[in-house]
Backbone as JSON, one array per atom type, in Angstrom:
{
  "sequence": "MIGRIIKCISNDYTVLADDKTYLCKSRGKFRKLQLTPLVGDLVKFDEQHCYILEILPRKNSLVRPPVANIDQAILITSVRHPDFSSHLLDKLITVVEFNHIKPIICFTKLDLLEEKEKAKMEKIISYYREIGYEVFTNTEVEKIKEIFKQKVSVFTGQTGAGKSTLLNNLDSTLQIKTGEISMALGRGRHTTRHTELLSIEGGLVADTPGFSALSLEELSPEDIRDQFVEFNQYRHLCKYKDCMHRKEQHCMIKEKVEDGTILKSRYDNYLNFIEK",
  "N": [[-14.45, 19.77, -23.34], [-11.75, 18.21, -22.48], [-10.35, 17.63, -19.38], [-7.8, 17.7, -16.38], [-8.08, 17.91, -13.01], [-6.36, 19.28, -10.8], [-6.25, 21.17, -8.45], [-7.57, 21.55, -5.77], [-10.18, 23.25, -3.68], [-12.49, 23.83, -1.53], [-14.8, 24.51, -3.55], [-13.73, 25.16, -5.61], [-11.97, 24.28, -8.4], [-8.92, 23.73, -9.97], [-8.35, 23.02, -13.25], [-6.66, 21.26, -15.56], [-5.96, 21.37, -18.61], [-4.68, 21.65, -21.92], [-2.16, 22.53, -21.55], [-2.93, 24.66, -20.1], [-4.49, 26.5, -17.13], [-7.68, 26.08, -15.9], [-10.01, 27.97, -13.88], [-12.44, 26.32, -12.45], [-16.19, 25.32, -11.25], [-18.0, 23.07, -9.65], [-21.1, 21.25, -10.76], [-24.18, 21.24, -9.85], [-25.38, 19.1, -9.9], [-23.61, 17.35, -8.98], [-23.83, 17.03, -6.1], [-26.39, 16.05, -5.86], [-25.88, 13.56, -6.95], [-24.21, 12.53, -5.26], [-22.06, 12.49, -5.58], [-18.19, 13.36, -5.42], [-16.0, 15.52, -7.1], [-12.36, 14.81, -7.27], [-9.04, 15.86, -6.74], [-6.75, 14.98, -9.41], [-8.98, 13.67, -11.22], [-9.82, 12.91, -14.37], [-11.9, 15.31, -15.99], [-14.86, 16.86, -17.79], [-15.54, 19.58, -19.17], [-16.55, 22.68, -19.41], [-15.29, 24.9, -21.35], [-15.34, 27.52, -21.55], [-17.74, 29.05, -19.84], [-16.75, 27.75, -17.5], [-17.44, 25.31, -16.14], [-17.6, 21.85, -14.51], [-18.52, 19.32, -16.1], [-18.72, 16.79, -16.09], [-17.56, 13.93, -14.5], [-15.2, 11.42, -15.22], [-14.53, 8.16, -16.1], [-12.95, 6.82, -13.07], [-10.14, 5.05, -12.73], [-9.17, 4.41, -10.33], [-8.99, 5.57, -6.79], [-8.77, 7.21, -3.92], [-9.84, 7.75, -0.3], [-8.1, 9.19, 1.56], [-5.45, 10.13, 1.42], [-7.35, 12.48, -0.35], [-7.35, 11.48, -3.61], [-7.91, 10.6, -7.27], [-6.93, 8.58, -9.6], [-4.28, 7.37, -9.55], [-0.71, 6.49, -10.34], [1.26, 5.52, -8.94], [2.03, 5.37, -5.74], [4.5, 7.31, -3.54], [5.5, 6.2, -0.75], [6.6, 7.65, 2.26], [8.74, 7.33, 4.67], [9.59, 7.58, 7.93], [12.47, 7.07, 9.89], [13.07, 8.05, 12.46], [12.34, 10.05, 14.98], [8.93, 10.9, 13.45], [9.45, 8.05, 14.87], [10.56, 4.66, 13.29], [7.64, 2.94, 12.05], [6.25, -0.39, 11.52], [3.95, -0.81, 11.12], [2.68, 0.97, 10.51], [3.58, 1.42, 8.18], [2.94, -1.22, 6.69], [0.72, -1.07, 6.81], [-0.09, 1.13, 4.78], [1.04, -0.09, 2.69], [-0.68, -1.86, 2.04], [-3.36, -1.11, 1.89], [-2.92, 0.66, -0.37], [-1.93, -1.52, -2.64], [-4.19, -3.18, -2.69], [-5.86, -0.98, -3.9], [-5.01, -0.79, -6.51], [-2.73, 0.71, -6.89], [0.98, 1.46, -7.55], [2.9, 0.83, -5.01], [5.91, 2.51, -3.74], [8.53, 2.56, -1.77], [10.06, 5.04, 0.55], [12.6, 5.91, 2.8], [13.36, 8.03, 5.09], [15.11, 10.55, 7.51], [17.83, 8.65, 7.92], [20.27, 9.44, 9.21], [19.69, 10.21, 11.07], [19.81, 8.37, 13.4], [22.24, 5.91, 15.56], [24.54, 3.77, 14.8], [24.05, 1.07, 15.54], [21.57, 1.2, 15.22], [21.25, 1.8, 12.85], [22.18, -0.09, 10.85], [20.47, -2.4, 11.71], [17.87, -1.38, 10.82], [18.53, -1.35, 7.67], [18.68, -4.4, 7.29], [16.36, -4.36, 7.63], [15.05, -2.66, 5.48], [16.14, -3.88, 2.82], [14.89, -6.06, 3.23], [12.24, -5.76, 2.6], [13.17, -4.72, -0.33], [13.68, -7.15, -1.21], [11.15, -8.74, -1.63], [10.06, -7.18, -3.56], [9.78, -4.39, -3.91], [10.02, -1.19, -4.99], [12.44, 0.85, -3.49], [13.55, 3.53, -1.57], [16.09, 6.26, -0.02], [15.98, 8.88, 1.51], [17.73, 10.53, 0.4], [18.19, 9.88, -2.15], [18.0, 11.31, -4.51], [18.22, 12.31, -7.18], [17.66, 9.57, -8.6], [14.84, 9.11, -7.44], [13.77, 11.19, -8.79], [13.65, 10.16, -11.26], [11.42, 8.75, -11.32], [9.13, 9.25, -11.77], [8.2, 10.17, -14.62], [5.61, 11.18, -16.45], [3.81, 9.89, -15.12], [1.19, 9.96, -12.17], [1.85, 10.85, -9.34], [1.39, 10.16, -5.99], [2.18, 11.58, -2.4], [2.54, 10.0, 0.49], [2.57, 9.22, 4.06], [3.43, 9.03, 7.12], [2.59, 11.85, 9.46], [4.84, 14.76, 9.71], [7.25, 12.78, 8.51], [8.87, 13.7, 6.0], [7.56, 14.65, 3.6], [7.1, 17.04, 2.5], [9.69, 18.46, 2.85], [11.44, 16.57, 1.08], [9.5, 16.95, -1.59], [10.53, 19.47, -1.81], [13.32, 19.05, -2.18], [13.59, 17.93, -4.62], [12.15, 19.75, -6.45], [13.51, 22.87, -6.14], [12.11, 25.22, -7.07], [9.43, 25.37, -5.41], [9.16, 25.4, -3.14], [7.49, 24.7, -0.58], [5.64, 24.55, 2.66], [7.4, 23.71, 5.6], [7.39, 22.01, 8.39], [8.58, 22.14, 11.91], [9.22, 19.58, 14.14], [7.56, 18.27, 17.14], [8.57, 17.41, 19.6], [6.95, 16.46, 21.93], [4.36, 14.9, 21.21], [6.01, 13.35, 18.75], [5.76, 13.5, 16.12], [5.07, 15.46, 13.16], [3.71, 18.83, 12.6], [0.92, 19.73, 10.98], [1.8, 21.03, 7.45], [0.72, 21.14, 5.23], [-1.98, 22.19, 4.04], [-4.21, 21.3, 1.7], [-5.09, 19.09, -0.94], [-2.67, 18.93, -4.35], [-1.91, 18.8, -7.04], [1.54, 18.69, -7.84], [3.85, 19.67, -11.12], [6.53, 17.51, -11.56], [9.11, 17.21, -13.2], [8.49, 15.92, -15.49], [5.97, 14.98, -14.66], [3.09, 14.5, -13.06], [2.5, 15.1, -9.15], [1.16, 14.18, -6.22], [1.21, 16.58, -3.02], [0.1, 15.6, -0.27], [-1.92, 16.24, 2.39], [-0.41, 15.18, 5.89], [-0.52, 12.56, 7.67], [-1.84, 10.05, 10.05], [-2.92, 7.6, 10.37], [-5.25, 4.62, 8.82], [-7.73, 3.26, 7.46], [-8.67, -0.06, 7.6], [-11.42, -0.96, 7.08], [-12.73, -1.45, 4.84], [-11.84, -3.7, 3.59], [-11.6, -6.91, 3.48], [-10.8, -9.74, 5.5], [-9.71, -11.72, 3.47], [-8.87, -10.04, 1.38], [-6.72, -8.5, 2.76], [-5.08, -10.64, 3.42], [-3.87, -11.19, 0.62], [-2.9, -9.25, 0.0], [-0.07, -9.11, 0.82], [3.01, -10.07, -0.41], [4.69, -11.9, -0.29], [3.61, -13.84, 1.27], [2.38, -15.22, -1.52], [3.98, -16.59, -2.25], [4.68, -19.02, -1.25], [1.76, -20.15, -0.47], [0.44, -22.02, -1.52], [1.53, -24.13, -1.11], [0.41, -24.64, 1.42], [-1.14, -26.83, 3.91], [-4.18, -26.13, 3.58], [-6.55, -25.14, 0.68], [-7.39, -22.97, 1.16], [-5.94, -21.28, 3.26], [-5.4, -19.19, 5.9], [-3.56, -18.39, 7.51], [-2.88, -18.84, 10.24], [-3.77, -19.83, 12.63], [-4.2, -22.56, 11.39], [-2.86, -25.8, 10.79], [0.23, -27.37, 9.49], [1.04, -25.47, 7.78], [2.89, -23.23, 5.38], [3.15, -20.2, 5.56], [3.61, -19.84, 8.06], [5.47, -21.56, 8.97], [8.2, -20.22, 7.11], [8.02, -18.19, 8.36], [8.86, -18.79, 11.31], [11.42, -19.71, 10.3], [13.11, -17.33, 9.11], [12.45, -16.9, 6.99], [10.36, -14.89, 5.93], [9.52, -11.98, 7.13], [9.17, -11.46, 10.57], [7.68, -9.32, 11.58], [6.0, -7.97, 10.13], [4.84, -10.41, 9.51], [3.57, -10.09, 12.01], [1.97, -8.13, 11.93], [0.33, -8.18, 9.84], [-1.4, -10.24, 10.68], [-2.46, -8.28, 12.96], [-3.96, -7.11, 11.27], [-6.1, -8.48, 10.1], [-7.56, -9.11, 11.96], [-8.91, -6.73, 12.71]],
  "CA": [[-12.92, 19.97, -23.21], [-11.28, 17.6, -21.45], [-8.88, 18.21, -18.43], [-7.65, 16.99, -15.08], [-8.13, 18.44, -11.57], [-5.01, 19.76, -10.31], [-6.35, 21.65, -7.3], [-8.99, 21.53, -5.37], [-10.17, 24.13, -2.61], [-13.58, 24.09, -1.3], [-15.77, 23.97, -4.52], [-12.82, 25.64, -6.38], [-11.29, 23.18, -8.88], [-8.38, 24.28, -11.4], [-8.37, 22.06, -14.19], [-5.68, 21.77, -16.37], [-5.99, 21.36, -20.38], [-3.7, 21.78, -23.25], [-1.05, 23.24, -20.83], [-3.31, 25.72, -19.61], [-5.49, 26.04, -16.43], [-9.01, 27.0, -15.67], [-10.83, 27.69, -12.52], [-13.75, 25.86, -12.57], [-16.64, 25.36, -10.02], [-18.93, 21.78, -9.81], [-22.83, 21.55, -11.23], [-25.0, 20.76, -8.46], [-25.66, 17.54, -10.0], [-22.73, 16.34, -8.41], [-24.29, 16.98, -4.93], [-26.96, 14.93, -6.18], [-25.18, 11.95, -7.19], [-23.55, 12.32, -3.88], [-20.26, 12.51, -6.44], [-17.25, 14.6, -5.12], [-14.98, 15.6, -7.74], [-11.32, 14.72, -6.92], [-7.99, 15.71, -7.72], [-6.28, 13.92, -10.06], [-9.9, 13.08, -12.12], [-10.12, 13.69, -15.97], [-13.39, 15.45, -16.35], [-15.47, 17.08, -19.01], [-15.68, 20.87, -18.48], [-17.23, 23.79, -20.35], [-14.33, 26.0, -20.64], [-16.14, 28.96, -21.72], [-18.08, 29.05, -18.2], [-15.78, 27.03, -16.48], [-18.02, 24.42, -15.15], [-16.78, 20.94, -14.88], [-19.92, 18.73, -16.45], [-18.68, 15.42, -15.97], [-16.12, 12.94, -13.89], [-14.87, 10.65, -16.64], [-14.74, 7.25, -14.96], [-11.7, 6.38, -12.32], [-8.79, 3.78, -12.64], [-8.57, 4.0, -8.72], [-9.16, 6.84, -5.98], [-8.52, 6.99, -2.35], [-10.51, 8.75, 0.49], [-7.36, 10.14, 2.75], [-5.4, 11.29, 0.68], [-8.52, 12.29, -1.66], [-6.53, 11.5, -5.07], [-7.99, 10.07, -7.84], [-6.2, 8.11, -11.23], [-2.68, 7.3, -9.29], [-0.29, 5.42, -11.08], [2.07, 5.08, -7.78], [2.2, 5.84, -4.34], [5.26, 6.95, -2.36], [5.31, 5.73, 0.91], [7.04, 8.6, 2.98], [8.4, 6.79, 5.99], [10.64, 8.15, 8.79], [13.13, 6.27, 10.99], [13.09, 8.79, 13.42], [11.0, 11.67, 15.1], [8.52, 10.1, 14.12], [10.42, 6.68, 14.82], [10.25, 3.91, 12.18], [6.3, 2.03, 12.43], [6.56, -1.42, 10.1], [2.99, -1.4, 11.5], [1.88, 2.12, 9.58], [4.34, 0.97, 6.34], [2.7, -1.9, 6.02], [-0.29, -0.48, 6.37], [-0.16, 2.07, 3.85], [1.64, -0.65, 1.22], [-2.01, -3.05, 1.84], [-4.1, -0.31, 1.54], [-2.06, 1.16, -1.67], [-2.04, -2.48, -3.37], [-5.45, -3.15, -2.3], [-6.61, 0.22, -5.25], [-3.95, -1.15, -7.41], [-1.66, 1.81, -7.31], [1.77, 0.76, -7.27], [3.93, 1.48, -3.61], [7.39, 3.01, -3.77], [9.11, 3.41, -0.26], [11.23, 6.29, 0.47], [12.77, 5.74, 3.83], [13.99, 9.28, 5.59], [16.32, 10.62, 8.35], [18.32, 7.74, 8.48], [21.4, 10.08, 9.64], [19.72, 10.59, 12.75], [20.34, 6.85, 13.93], [23.03, 4.84, 15.78], [25.36, 2.77, 13.87], [23.55, 0.07, 15.31], [19.95, 0.98, 14.9], [20.8, 1.66, 11.29], [22.54, -1.51, 10.36], [19.24, -3.14, 11.98], [17.0, -0.77, 9.89], [19.26, -1.71, 6.6], [18.37, -5.03, 7.05], [14.33, -4.14, 6.94], [15.18, -1.81, 4.2], [16.75, -4.95, 2.34], [13.74, -7.29, 2.99], [11.12, -5.21, 1.34], [13.57, -4.68, -1.47], [13.73, -8.64, -1.91], [9.92, -9.22, -2.02], [9.87, -6.99, -5.15], [9.05, -3.11, -4.05], [11.29, -0.35, -4.8], [13.03, 1.7, -2.38], [14.5, 4.49, -1.95], [16.28, 6.63, 0.72], [15.38, 10.54, 1.07], [19.36, 11.59, -0.36], [18.91, 9.83, -3.53], [16.83, 12.55, -4.75], [18.37, 11.97, -8.84], [16.84, 8.23, -8.82], [13.53, 9.36, -7.18], [13.44, 12.1, -9.95], [13.33, 9.16, -12.51], [10.31, 7.73, -11.15], [7.88, 10.35, -12.09], [7.88, 10.57, -16.02], [4.72, 10.29, -17.27], [2.63, 9.16, -14.52], [0.73, 10.7, -11.56], [2.4, 9.67, -7.87], [0.61, 10.54, -4.55], [3.33, 11.46, -2.07], [2.13, 9.89, 1.44], [2.94, 8.95, 4.71], [3.11, 9.75, 8.55], [3.45, 13.34, 9.6], [6.34, 14.43, 10.12], [8.0, 11.88, 7.95], [9.33, 14.39, 5.09], [7.15, 14.77, 3.04], [7.1, 18.52, 1.64], [11.19, 18.97, 2.45], [11.97, 15.67, -0.25], [9.22, 17.4, -1.97], [11.34, 20.9, -1.71], [14.52, 19.04, -2.59], [12.89, 17.32, -6.0], [12.16, 20.55, -7.5], [13.53, 24.13, -5.07], [10.79, 26.11, -6.88], [8.42, 24.71, -4.66], [9.12, 26.07, -1.67], [6.58, 23.61, 0.53], [6.11, 25.14, 4.0], [8.18, 22.69, 6.4], [6.75, 22.45, 10.04], [8.93, 21.51, 12.82], [8.71, 18.56, 14.71], [6.96, 18.35, 17.78], [9.16, 16.69, 20.43], [6.42, 15.64, 23.23], [3.83, 14.03, 20.63], [6.81, 12.87, 18.55], [5.25, 13.92, 15.09], [5.02, 17.07, 12.81], [2.78, 19.76, 12.33], [0.45, 19.46, 9.63], [2.01, 21.63, 7.05], [-0.39, 20.89, 3.66], [-3.75, 21.77, 3.91], [-4.96, 20.55, 0.85], [-4.22, 18.34, -1.79], [-2.62, 19.62, -5.48], [-0.98, 18.03, -7.92], [2.7, 19.55, -8.75], [4.23, 19.17, -11.97], [7.75, 17.46, -11.48], [10.29, 15.81, -13.87], [7.65, 15.76, -16.52], [4.91, 13.95, -14.0], [2.1, 14.98, -11.92], [3.07, 14.54, -7.92], [0.37, 14.98, -5.35], [1.22, 16.92, -2.05], [-1.07, 15.92, 0.5], [-1.94, 16.65, 4.17], [0.12, 14.29, 6.68], [-1.7, 11.76, 8.62], [-0.84, 9.0, 11.04], [-3.88, 6.28, 10.48], [-5.86, 4.59, 7.93], [-8.66, 2.32, 7.67], [-8.53, -0.93, 6.27], [-12.75, -1.58, 7.18], [-13.56, -1.58, 3.46], [-10.8, -4.79, 3.33], [-11.86, -8.12, 4.11], [-9.42, -10.59, 6.02], [-8.72, -12.45, 2.05], [-8.37, -8.89, 0.76], [-5.31, -8.06, 3.53], [-4.28, -11.6, 2.89], [-3.47, -11.15, -1.0], [-1.86, -7.74, -0.77], [1.02, -9.58, 1.25], [3.22, -10.33, -1.61], [5.97, -12.71, -0.4], [2.99, -14.83, 1.02], [1.89, -15.71, -2.78], [5.69, -17.4, -2.96], [4.41, -20.16, -0.29], [0.78, -20.34, 0.16], [-0.15, -23.21, -2.54], [2.2, -25.33, -0.09], [-0.09, -24.93, 3.08], [-2.4, -27.66, 3.86], [-5.38, -26.02, 3.09], [-5.99, -24.18, -0.14], [-7.73, -21.28, 1.98], [-5.38, -21.33, 4.65], [-5.47, -17.55, 6.74], [-2.16, -18.74, 7.98], [-3.02, -18.07, 11.56], [-3.76, -21.34, 13.66], [-4.28, -24.13, 10.41], [-1.86, -26.94, 11.01], [0.95, -27.56, 7.93], [1.04, -23.63, 7.19], [3.97, -22.61, 5.0], [3.66, -19.33, 6.01], [4.3, -19.75, 9.76], [7.15, -21.81, 8.92], [9.0, -19.19, 6.85], [8.57, -16.89, 9.35], [9.66, -19.22, 11.88], [13.01, -19.54, 9.25], [13.16, -15.95, 9.33], [12.54, -16.15, 5.38], [9.15, -13.8, 6.06], [10.23, -10.81, 7.9], [8.26, -11.49, 11.48], [7.3, -7.93, 11.95], [5.22, -8.7, 8.6], [3.38, -11.05, 10.0], [2.99, -9.85, 12.63], [1.32, -7.01, 11.12], [-0.9, -9.44, 9.05], [-2.6, -10.92, 12.3], [-3.4, -7.49, 13.4], [-4.97, -6.41, 10.38], [-7.03, -9.06, 9.62], [-8.4, -9.02, 13.21], [-9.36, -5.69, 12.98]],
  "C": [[-12.79, 19.08, -22.07], [-10.27, 17.4, -20.63], [-8.4, 17.63, -17.23], [-7.09, 18.16, -13.85], [-6.77, 18.29, -11.24], [-4.61, 20.57, -8.83], [-7.36, 21.35, -6.89], [-8.76, 22.03, -3.62], [-11.33, 24.32, -2.26], [-14.11, 23.52, -2.64], [-15.34, 24.99, -5.74], [-12.08, 25.01, -7.29], [-10.51, 23.8, -9.65], [-8.16, 23.26, -11.57], [-7.53, 22.08, -15.32], [-5.68, 20.72, -17.41], [-5.02, 21.64, -21.7], [-2.91, 23.16, -22.69], [-1.47, 24.41, -20.16], [-4.31, 25.32, -18.34], [-6.37, 26.6, -16.33], [-9.58, 26.68, -14.44], [-12.05, 27.57, -12.22], [-15.12, 25.4, -11.23], [-17.73, 23.79, -11.06], [-20.29, 22.54, -10.12], [-23.0, 21.0, -9.54], [-25.44, 19.71, -8.87], [-24.86, 16.69, -9.23], [-23.35, 15.84, -6.57], [-25.19, 15.69, -4.85], [-27.53, 13.31, -6.07], [-24.73, 11.53, -5.97], [-21.65, 12.01, -4.89], [-19.49, 13.57, -5.96], [-16.33, 14.72, -6.19], [-13.54, 16.09, -7.08], [-10.15, 15.11, -7.47], [-7.37, 14.81, -8.3], [-8.13, 13.3, -11.35], [-9.87, 14.17, -13.45], [-11.49, 14.01, -15.53], [-13.4, 16.15, -17.7], [-15.81, 18.44, -18.63], [-16.23, 21.84, -19.14], [-16.06, 25.11, -19.73], [-14.52, 27.4, -21.08], [-16.76, 29.52, -20.44], [-17.6, 28.7, -17.32], [-16.49, 26.81, -15.6], [-17.76, 23.34, -15.3], [-18.48, 20.07, -14.72], [-20.13, 17.44, -16.23], [-17.78, 14.8, -15.51], [-16.39, 11.96, -14.83], [-14.68, 9.23, -15.44], [-12.81, 6.99, -14.64], [-11.3, 4.82, -12.67], [-8.61, 3.2, -11.14], [-9.01, 5.18, -7.96], [-8.91, 6.15, -4.22], [-8.85, 8.16, -1.71], [-9.27, 9.96, 1.35], [-5.71, 9.14, 2.28], [-6.54, 11.43, -0.35], [-8.13, 12.82, -2.91], [-7.17, 10.38, -5.73], [-7.06, 9.54, -9.09], [-5.16, 7.85, -10.84], [-2.23, 6.47, -10.0], [0.49, 4.48, -10.05], [2.04, 5.65, -6.8], [3.67, 5.97, -3.63], [5.17, 7.07, -1.18], [6.79, 6.42, 2.02], [7.33, 7.83, 4.28], [9.89, 6.73, 6.6], [11.23, 7.11, 9.68], [13.26, 6.6, 12.31], [12.7, 9.87, 13.57], [10.44, 11.92, 13.41], [9.57, 9.11, 13.97], [9.68, 5.82, 13.63], [8.64, 2.96, 12.99], [6.18, 1.32, 11.08], [5.0, -1.2, 10.09], [1.9, -0.19, 10.29], [2.25, 1.94, 8.04], [3.27, 0.05, 5.87], [0.8, -2.0, 5.75], [-0.84, 0.27, 5.2], [0.41, 0.67, 2.61], [-0.18, -1.78, 0.96], [-2.94, -1.95, 1.44], [-3.8, 0.42, 0.01], [-2.46, 0.11, -3.01], [-3.17, -3.18, -3.76], [-6.18, -2.19, -4.05], [-5.28, 0.12, -6.07], [-3.37, 0.25, -8.26], [-0.21, 1.19, -6.74], [2.53, 1.92, -5.75], [5.29, 1.3, -3.75], [7.39, 3.59, -2.44], [10.57, 3.83, -0.32], [11.07, 6.37, 1.78], [13.77, 7.0, 4.22], [15.03, 8.88, 7.01], [17.12, 9.72, 8.79], [19.74, 8.55, 8.83], [21.66, 10.26, 10.75], [19.81, 9.36, 13.71], [21.51, 6.49, 13.83], [23.35, 4.23, 14.96], [24.38, 1.34, 13.75], [22.02, -0.38, 14.82], [20.0, 1.13, 13.22], [21.56, 0.57, 10.46], [21.27, -2.46, 10.71], [18.15, -2.78, 10.67], [17.31, -1.26, 8.37], [18.72, -3.33, 6.31], [17.0, -5.04, 6.51], [14.31, -3.76, 5.81], [15.42, -3.19, 2.85], [15.56, -6.06, 1.95], [12.74, -6.6, 2.58], [12.06, -4.82, 0.02], [13.54, -6.46, -2.09], [12.6, -8.84, -2.11], [9.33, -8.18, -3.47], [9.34, -5.4, -4.96], [10.65, -2.44, -3.63], [11.44, 0.4, -3.93], [14.11, 2.06, -2.29], [15.14, 5.18, -0.37], [15.92, 8.05, 0.2], [16.94, 11.44, 0.22], [19.67, 10.61, -1.82], [18.07, 10.64, -4.14], [17.07, 12.63, -6.56], [17.32, 10.8, -9.15], [15.66, 8.26, -8.55], [13.09, 9.9, -8.55], [12.89, 11.05, -10.96], [12.05, 8.82, -12.94], [9.41, 8.4, -12.0], [7.87, 11.0, -13.69], [6.79, 10.21, -16.43], [3.63, 9.17, -16.32], [2.35, 10.31, -13.64], [0.74, 9.78, -10.09], [1.48, 10.58, -6.86], [2.16, 10.49, -3.46], [1.99, 11.13, -0.59], [2.95, 9.16, 2.69], [2.64, 9.61, 6.33], [3.42, 11.2, 8.69], [4.73, 13.77, 10.08], [7.88, 14.13, 9.66], [8.85, 12.87, 6.94], [8.9, 14.84, 4.5], [7.54, 15.87, 1.89], [9.0, 19.05, 1.65], [12.1, 17.91, 1.64], [11.44, 16.68, -1.6], [10.61, 18.82, -2.93], [12.62, 20.5, -2.84], [14.48, 18.27, -4.09], [12.95, 18.55, -6.91], [12.54, 22.22, -5.91], [12.26, 25.11, -5.61], [9.85, 26.16, -6.21], [8.31, 25.25, -3.67], [7.53, 26.12, -0.72], [6.83, 24.3, 1.36], [6.36, 23.76, 4.44], [7.49, 22.67, 7.87], [7.87, 21.54, 10.89], [8.46, 20.3, 13.62], [8.29, 18.49, 16.0], [7.4, 17.79, 18.38], [8.24, 15.58, 21.34], [5.29, 14.77, 22.13], [4.24, 13.51, 19.5], [6.03, 12.51, 17.09], [4.91, 15.57, 15.04], [3.86, 17.76, 12.87], [2.15, 19.47, 11.11], [1.06, 21.32, 8.8], [1.5, 21.93, 5.36], [-1.26, 20.83, 4.29], [-4.72, 21.9, 2.79], [-4.27, 20.08, -0.21], [-4.23, 19.03, -3.3], [-1.75, 18.82, -6.05], [0.36, 18.9, -8.65], [3.29, 18.87, -9.72], [6.01, 19.13, -12.13], [8.14, 16.5, -12.34], [9.45, 15.3, -14.86], [6.43, 14.54, -16.01], [4.43, 14.77, -13.22], [2.44, 14.58, -10.28], [1.8, 15.36, -7.28], [1.01, 15.35, -3.62], [0.33, 16.81, -0.79], [-1.36, 16.22, 2.14], [-1.32, 15.03, 4.87], [-1.21, 13.53, 7.17], [-1.04, 10.54, 8.73], [-1.66, 7.62, 11.05], [-4.5, 6.42, 9.44], [-6.87, 3.43, 8.09], [-9.16, 1.78, 6.78], [-10.03, -1.61, 6.79], [-13.26, -2.1, 5.63], [-12.86, -3.32, 2.74], [-11.62, -5.96, 3.86], [-10.52, -8.65, 4.0], [-8.9, -11.03, 4.75], [-8.27, -11.21, 1.24], [-6.83, -8.6, 1.41], [-4.64, -8.95, 3.11], [-3.21, -11.35, 1.6], [-2.93, -10.05, -0.86], [-0.21, -7.78, 0.15], [1.86, -10.76, 0.57], [3.79, -11.8, -1.42], [4.8, -14.17, 0.42], [2.52, -15.97, -0.26], [2.49, -16.43, -3.17], [5.06, -18.67, -2.34], [2.84, -20.66, -0.05], [0.53, -21.85, -0.69], [0.76, -24.45, -1.47], [1.56, -24.95, 1.12], [-1.6, -26.22, 2.71], [-3.42, -27.15, 3.18], [-5.1, -24.76, 2.19], [-6.65, -22.49, 0.17], [-7.05, -20.56, 2.84], [-5.44, -19.59, 4.98], [-4.25, -17.45, 7.83], [-2.39, -18.12, 9.73], [-3.06, -19.05, 12.55], [-3.89, -22.92, 12.77], [-2.84, -24.63, 10.67], [-0.89, -26.62, 9.47], [0.84, -26.3, 7.06], [2.29, -23.31, 6.88], [4.27, -21.52, 5.43], [4.07, -19.31, 7.09], [5.54, -20.69, 9.53], [8.25, -20.94, 7.94], [9.21, -18.05, 7.58], [9.09, -17.53, 10.77], [11.37, -19.21, 11.45], [13.73, -18.53, 9.58], [13.43, -15.94, 7.71], [11.36, -15.2, 5.69], [9.84, -12.96, 7.41], [8.86, -11.23, 9.0], [7.5, -9.96, 11.66], [6.12, -7.92, 10.87], [4.12, -9.35, 9.16], [2.72, -10.89, 10.56], [2.07, -8.81, 12.7], [-0.03, -7.55, 10.64], [-1.65, -9.86, 10.01], [-3.03, -9.96, 12.52], [-3.94, -7.13, 12.58], [-6.21, -7.06, 10.07], [-7.83, -9.53, 10.61], [-8.76, -8.04, 13.99], [-10.93, -5.52, 13.49]]
}
């Protein structure tokens, strides 16, 4: 029988097949093959003895959060407590784009900003929309519900950004625990202890443990460059075909940063990422 892993705790895997769940174990051969079943995996399993027999080919996967076969990633991005980090947002976008996952940005806690801060933030939000990303705020609950149908989605972002709160607002029956923000540390307490796919609005959504750091080690500088979608509009106008948009002369990307077409924080983050 073929099903999808929707929950994993230790070596216990909850597999969903034909609207029924099975609590399964994985076979020892996976350890020998250095394979670990992930939430989101499509698997062949023995429904009588409840053993996972085979992991079907993945279209993508993430290490942290540990999820496979994802259609889209909802990047929960706080603007206050914790404060907005363009560095973290652009890193999240880069990683999910590289893994062929559609990034969707959701900004939270705009109500905590002063008017001048809010106006500045709205310009940043508009920029991400203009370069082609779907962008929501956490108050647009009905609009957010529409994006889940027939999709496997992952919620991710820094700890304390409001992932669990937003999930509870999307489906009040979930009652996912939420933690208070630690004012001293400027981040939230971890409230999600395992990865699980939840059924919401006709799709499956992963509520994942929060985190505040991601590694770009698997990506080459060229890989990173290619995930900055707005660069692709102008790079053919650079003097050098393989321009990295750093110290090269006649670089159209640098010109577009200078005239304000490309957001400077995006370019600065790009330089930081390729010099990792």
